[in-house]
CSV table of C-alpha atoms in Angstrom, one decimal:
chain,number,residue,atom,x,y,z
A,1,UNK,CA,-47.0,48.2,142.5
A,2,UNK,CA,-42.8,47.4,144.0
A,3,UNK,CA,-43.5,51.7,145.0
A,4,UNK,CA,-46.0,50.3,147.3
A,5,UNK,CA,-43.2,49.2,149.6
A,6,UNK,CA,-41.1,52.0,150.4
A,7,UNK,CA,-40.9,54.1,153.7
A,8,UNK,CA,-41.7,57.6,151.6
A,9,UNK,CA,-44.8,56.6,149.4
A,10,UNK,CA,-46.2,54.5,152.4
A,11,UNK,CA,-45.9,58.4,154.4
A,12,UNK,CA,-46.4,60.4,151.1
A,13,UNK,CA,-49.9,58.3,151.3
A,14,UNK,CA,-50.7,58.4,155.1
A,15,UNK,CA,-49.6,62.7,154.8
A,16,UNK,CA,-52.3,62.3,152.3
A,17,UNK,CA,-55.5,61.0,154.2
A,18,UNK,CA,-54.6,63.3,157.3
A,19,UNK,CA,-54.1,66.5,154.8
A,20,UNK,CA,-57.5,65.5,152.8
A,21,UNK,CA,-59.7,65.5,156.3
A,22,UNK,CA,-57.8,68.9,157.5
A,23,UNK,CA,-58.2,70.5,154.3
A,24,UNK,CA,-61.7,69.5,153.9
A,25,UNK,CA,-62.8,70.1,156.8
A,26,UNK,CA,-61.3,73.6,157.5
A,27,UNK,CA,-61.5,74.9,153.8
A,28,UNK,CA,-65.2,74.2,153.9
A,29,UNK,CA,-65.4,77.6,156.6
A,30,UNK,CA,-63.0,79.2,154.1
A,31,UNK,CA,-65.3,78.6,151.1
A,32,UNK,CA,-68.5,79.2,152.9
A,33,UNK,CA,-66.8,82.3,154.3
A,34,UNK,CA,-65.6,83.5,151.4
A,35,UNK,CA,-61.9,83.6,152.6
A,36,UNK,CA,-59.8,82.1,150.0
A,37,UNK,CA,-58.1,86.0,149.4
A,38,UNK,CA,-57.4,86.0,153.2
A,39,UNK,CA,-55.4,82.2,152.8
A,40,UNK,CA,-53.5,83.3,149.8
A,41,UNK,CA,-52.8,86.0,151.8
A,42,UNK,CA,-52.1,84.5,154.8
A,43,UNK,CA,-49.5,80.6,153.1
A,44,UNK,CA,-47.4,83.5,151.6
A,45,UNK,CA,-47.0,85.8,154.7
A,46,UNK,CA,-45.9,82.4,155.8
A,47,UNK,CA,-43.0,82.5,153.7
A,48,UNK,CA,-41.3,85.3,156.5
A,49,UNK,CA,-41.9,82.4,159.3
A,50,UNK,CA,-39.8,80.4,156.8
A,51,UNK,CA,-37.3,82.7,156.5
A,52,UNK,CA,-36.7,83.5,159.7
A,53,UNK,CA,-36.7,79.5,160.9
A,54,UNK,CA,-33.5,79.0,158.7
A,55,UNK,CA,-32.6,82.8,159.5
A,56,UNK,CA,-31.6,81.3,162.9
A,57,UNK,CA,-31.8,77.4,162.8
A,58,UNK,CA,-34.8,76.1,164.0
A,59,UNK,CA,-37.8,74.8,163.0
A,60,UNK,CA,-39.0,76.3,159.8
A,61,UNK,CA,-41.9,74.2,159.6
A,62,UNK,CA,-43.0,76.3,163.5
A,63,UNK,CA,-41.8,79.9,163.0
A,64,UNK,CA,-43.7,78.9,160.2
A,65,UNK,CA,-47.3,78.2,162.2
A,66,UNK,CA,-46.2,81.1,165.1
A,67,UNK,CA,-46.2,83.5,161.7
A,68,UNK,CA,-49.2,82.7,160.1
A,69,UNK,CA,-51.4,83.0,163.1
A,70,UNK,CA,-49.0,86.2,164.2
A,71,UNK,CA,-50.3,87.1,160.7
A,72,UNK,CA,-54.1,86.0,160.5
A,73,UNK,CA,-55.0,87.9,164.0
A,74,UNK,CA,-53.9,91.3,162.3
A,75,UNK,CA,-55.4,91.1,159.3
A,76,UNK,CA,-58.7,90.3,161.1
A,77,UNK,CA,-57.3,92.9,163.3
A,78,UNK,CA,-57.2,96.1,160.7
A,79,UNK,CA,-59.9,94.8,159.8
A,80,UNK,CA,-62.1,96.1,162.5
A,81,UNK,CA,-60.4,99.1,162.5
A,82,UNK,CA,-61.6,101.2,159.5
A,83,UNK,CA,-58.9,99.1,157.3
A,84,UNK,CA,-60.0,97.8,154.1
A,85,UNK,CA,-59.3,94.3,154.5
A,86,UNK,CA,-57.3,93.3,150.9
A,87,UNK,CA,-55.5,96.8,151.8
A,88,UNK,CA,-54.5,94.2,155.3
A,89,UNK,CA,-54.4,91.4,153.3
A,90,UNK,CA,-51.8,93.0,151.3
A,91,UNK,CA,-49.4,94.0,153.8
A,92,UNK,CA,-49.4,91.0,155.7
A,93,UNK,CA,-49.0,89.4,152.3
A,94,UNK,CA,-45.8,91.6,151.1
A,95,UNK,CA,-43.6,91.5,155.1
A,96,UNK,CA,-43.6,88.2,155.1
A,97,UNK,CA,-42.9,87.5,151.1
A,98,UNK,CA,-40.1,90.4,152.2
A,99,UNK,CA,-39.1,89.4,155.9
A,100,UNK,CA,-38.5,85.7,153.9
A,101,UNK,CA,-36.4,87.3,150.9
A,102,UNK,CA,-34.1,89.0,153.3
A,103,UNK,CA,-33.1,86.0,156.2
A,104,UNK,CA,-32.9,84.2,153.0
A,105,UNK,CA,-30.7,86.1,151.5
A,106,UNK,CA,-29.2,86.6,155.6
A,107,UNK,CA,-28.6,82.9,155.7
A,108,UNK,CA,-24.8,81.4,154.7
A,109,UNK,CA,-24.3,78.4,153.4
A,110,UNK,CA,-26.9,76.9,150.7
A,111,UNK,CA,-30.6,76.5,152.0
A,112,UNK,CA,-32.0,72.9,150.2
A,113,UNK,CA,-35.3,72.6,151.8
A,114,UNK,CA,-36.9,76.2,150.4
A,115,UNK,CA,-37.7,74.6,146.9
A,116,UNK,CA,-39.9,71.5,149.2
A,117,UNK,CA,-41.9,74.9,150.7
A,118,UNK,CA,-41.8,76.7,147.7
A,119,UNK,CA,-43.2,74.0,145.2
A,120,UNK,CA,-43.7,71.2,147.7
A,121,UNK,CA,-43.0,67.8,148.1
A,122,UNK,CA,-45.4,64.7,149.3
A,123,UNK,CA,-42.9,62.5,148.9
A,124,UNK,CA,-40.0,64.1,151.2
A,125,UNK,CA,-42.0,64.3,154.1
A,126,UNK,CA,-41.1,62.4,157.3
A,127,UNK,CA,-42.2,61.6,160.5
A,128,UNK,CA,-42.2,64.3,162.0
A,129,UNK,CA,-44.7,66.0,159.5
A,130,UNK,CA,-46.7,62.8,159.8
A,131,UNK,CA,-47.4,64.3,163.5
A,132,UNK,CA,-47.7,66.8,162.3
A,133,UNK,CA,-50.8,66.6,160.8
A,134,UNK,CA,-52.3,64.0,163.2
A,135,UNK,CA,-52.5,66.2,165.9
A,136,UNK,CA,-53.9,69.1,163.5
A,137,UNK,CA,-56.3,66.5,162.3
A,138,UNK,CA,-57.9,65.6,166.5
A,139,UNK,CA,-57.1,69.8,167.2
A,140,UNK,CA,-60.4,70.3,164.3
A,141,UNK,CA,-61.7,67.3,164.7
A,142,UNK,CA,-62.8,68.2,168.5
A,143,UNK,CA,-63.4,71.9,167.8
A,144,UNK,CA,-65.8,70.7,164.7
A,145,UNK,CA,-67.4,68.3,167.5
A,146,UNK,CA,-67.7,70.5,170.5
A,147,UNK,CA,-68.1,74.3,167.7
A,148,UNK,CA,-70.3,73.1,165.3
A,149,UNK,CA,-73.2,75.4,165.7
A,150,UNK,CA,-71.2,78.3,166.7
A,151,UNK,CA,-69.3,77.9,164.2
A,152,UNK,CA,-72.2,77.0,160.8
A,153,UNK,CA,-73.7,79.9,161.9
A,154,UNK,CA,-70.9,82.5,162.2
A,155,UNK,CA,-70.2,80.9,158.0
A,156,UNK,CA,-73.3,81.2,157.1
A,157,UNK,CA,-74.0,85.2,158.8
A,158,UNK,CA,-72.1,86.8,161.2
A,159,UNK,CA,-75.3,89.1,162.6
A,160,UNK,CA,-77.6,86.3,162.6
A,161,UNK,CA,-74.9,85.3,165.1
A,162,UNK,CA,-73.7,88.1,167.5
A,163,UNK,CA,-77.6,88.8,167.3
A,164,UNK,CA,-77.9,86.0,169.0
A,165,UNK,CA,-75.5,86.6,171.7
A,166,UNK,CA,-72.6,83.6,170.1
A,167,UNK,CA,-69.3,84.5,170.6
A,168,UNK,CA,-68.8,85.6,166.8
A,169,UNK,CA,-64.7,87.7,167.9
A,170,UNK,CA,-63.2,84.5,169.5
A,171,UNK,CA,-64.7,82.2,166.9
A,172,UNK,CA,-63.9,84.5,163.6
A,173,UNK,CA,-60.3,84.5,165.5
A,174,UNK,CA,-60.2,80.7,166.1
A,175,UNK,CA,-60.7,79.5,163.0
A,176,UNK,CA,-58.5,81.6,160.9
A,177,UNK,CA,-55.7,80.2,164.0
A,178,UNK,CA,-56.9,77.1,162.7
A,179,UNK,CA,-56.2,78.0,158.8
A,180,UNK,CA,-53.4,79.5,158.8
A,181,UNK,CA,-52.0,76.4,160.9
A,182,UNK,CA,-53.6,73.8,158.1
A,183,UNK,CA,-51.8,76.4,155.7
A,184,UNK,CA,-49.3,76.0,157.0
A,185,UNK,CA,-49.3,71.8,157.7
A,186,UNK,CA,-49.3,71.6,153.6
A,187,UNK,CA,-46.4,73.4,153.4
A,188,UNK,CA,-44.5,70.0,152.3
A,189,UNK,CA,-47.4,68.5,150.3
A,190,UNK,CA,-48.2,71.2,147.2
A,191,UNK,CA,-45.8,74.2,147.9
A,192,UNK,CA,-46.6,77.7,149.2
A,193,UNK,CA,-47.3,77.9,145.3
A,194,UNK,CA,-49.6,76.3,145.6
A,195,UNK,CA,-51.8,75.5,149.3
A,196,UNK,CA,-54.5,77.5,148.8
A,197,UNK,CA,-56.1,75.2,146.1
A,198,UNK,CA,-56.3,72.4,148.6
A,199,UNK,CA,-58.7,73.4,151.3
A,200,UNK,CA,-60.7,75.2,148.1
A,201,UNK,CA,-61.4,73.4,144.7
A,202,UNK,CA,-62.4,70.0,146.8
A,203,UNK,CA,-64.5,72.4,148.3
A,204,UNK,CA,-66.4,73.7,145.4
A,205,UNK,CA,-66.0,70.1,143.8
A,206,UNK,CA,-68.3,68.9,147.1
A,207,UNK,CA,-70.3,72.6,146.0
A,208,UNK,CA,-71.3,71.4,143.2
A,209,UNK,CA,-73.5,68.2,144.5
A,210,UNK,CA,-74.5,69.2,148.0
A,211,UNK,CA,-75.3,72.6,149.7
A,212,UNK,CA,-74.9,71.0,153.5
A,213,UNK,CA,-72.4,72.1,155.8
A,214,UNK,CA,-71.9,68.9,156.4
A,215,UNK,CA,-72.2,66.4,154.2
A,216,UNK,CA,-70.1,69.0,152.1
A,217,UNK,CA,-67.8,69.0,154.9
A,218,UNK,CA,-67.2,64.9,154.6
A,219,UNK,CA,-67.4,64.6,150.6
A,220,UNK,CA,-64.5,67.3,150.6
A,221,UNK,CA,-62.2,64.9,152.8
A,222,UNK,CA,-62.9,62.0,150.1
A,223,UNK,CA,-62.4,63.8,147.2
A,224,UNK,CA,-59.2,65.9,148.4
A,225,UNK,CA,-57.7,62.5,149.4
A,226,UNK,CA,-58.4,61.2,145.5
A,227,UNK,CA,-57.0,64.1,144.2
A,228,UNK,CA,-53.5,63.7,146.4
A,229,UNK,CA,-54.4,59.7,145.5
A,230,UNK,CA,-54.3,60.5,141.7
A,231,UNK,CA,-52.1,63.3,142.0
A,232,UNK,CA,-49.0,61.0,143.4
A,233,UNK,CA,-50.0,58.0,140.7
A,234,UNK,CA,-49.1,60.9,138.0
A,235,UNK,CA,-46.5,62.2,139.9
A,236,UNK,CA,-44.7,58.5,139.8
A,237,UNK,CA,-45.7,57.9,136.3
A,238,UNK,CA,-45.1,61.0,134.5
A,239,UNK,CA,-42.1,61.2,136.8
A,240,UNK,CA,-42.8,65.2,138.0
A,241,UNK,CA,-43.3,67.0,141.1
A,242,UNK,CA,-46.7,65.8,143.4
A,243,UNK,CA,-47.8,68.6,144.4
A,244,UNK,CA,-48.6,70.2,141.0
A,245,UNK,CA,-49.9,66.8,139.9
A,246,UNK,CA,-52.0,67.4,143.5
A,247,UNK,CA,-53.7,70.6,142.7
A,248,UNK,CA,-53.7,69.1,138.8
A,249,UNK,CA,-56.0,66.1,138.6
A,250,UNK,CA,-58.2,68.4,141.5
A,251,UNK,CA,-58.5,70.8,139.2
A,252,UNK,CA,-59.6,69.1,136.3
A,253,UNK,CA,-62.0,66.6,138.9
A,254,UNK,CA,-63.9,70.0,139.3
A,255,UNK,CA,-64.4,71.1,135.4
A,256,UNK,CA,-64.8,67.8,134.5
A,257,UNK,CA,-67.8,67.5,137.9
A,258,UNK,CA,-69.1,71.2,136.7
A,259,UNK,CA,-69.6,69.9,133.1
A,260,UNK,CA,-71.6,66.4,134.7
A,261,UNK,CA,-73.5,68.7,136.5
A,262,UNK,CA,-74.9,71.1,134.6
A,263,UNK,CA,-75.4,68.0,131.2
């Protein structure tokens, strides 16, 4: 294919691989802990950081990361103070979206990058996005390697983990920070609207074939990358947005796998 010779498509292929690794590892924790709704709230809350970054003239990705991490910590903090978790999520979800919208309207001129954050376009990722994903890959890999036993215990039974004297609170805050960073790092790929799908659908598909945490992570990485590759191909041939194509392919793959397993 001639398109393989273009640098933007090469960046997309490398970006999809790095994103699959990060999302495969972090997404397994999300699905196991049943944190999908929280992750969705963080995803939409990050829009506030994007709006602030555009208004203040700083890189929206970095401002979104700070905003997303603080939102994740805020949800955890409120949930520990007798506030219903879904209520805490709703507060930061709507607060982030409102801040983002206000900042966008206060920003003079036209914001050409805003649609890419909302709907995603993996073909527009550059070297900065790749470096961000690469650094995050290293951080996530180191954390899961060093604290695998602790993360595994908290993911399946936090009460048991507490009884064993494990630093559950630090692990939960640390993993929520990684969740927030992973979400923001994939916004260029699939956008705010679809980001949570990349962190859950490959993991759901992997869970159909294995219940082992480590195998689920590895299989999620593989499935996620395959979904990205097929999604990019579909985007190229049909001339449709790449982010939506990737998620469409991943959902079709999950349905096919689900039907196959049932047989």
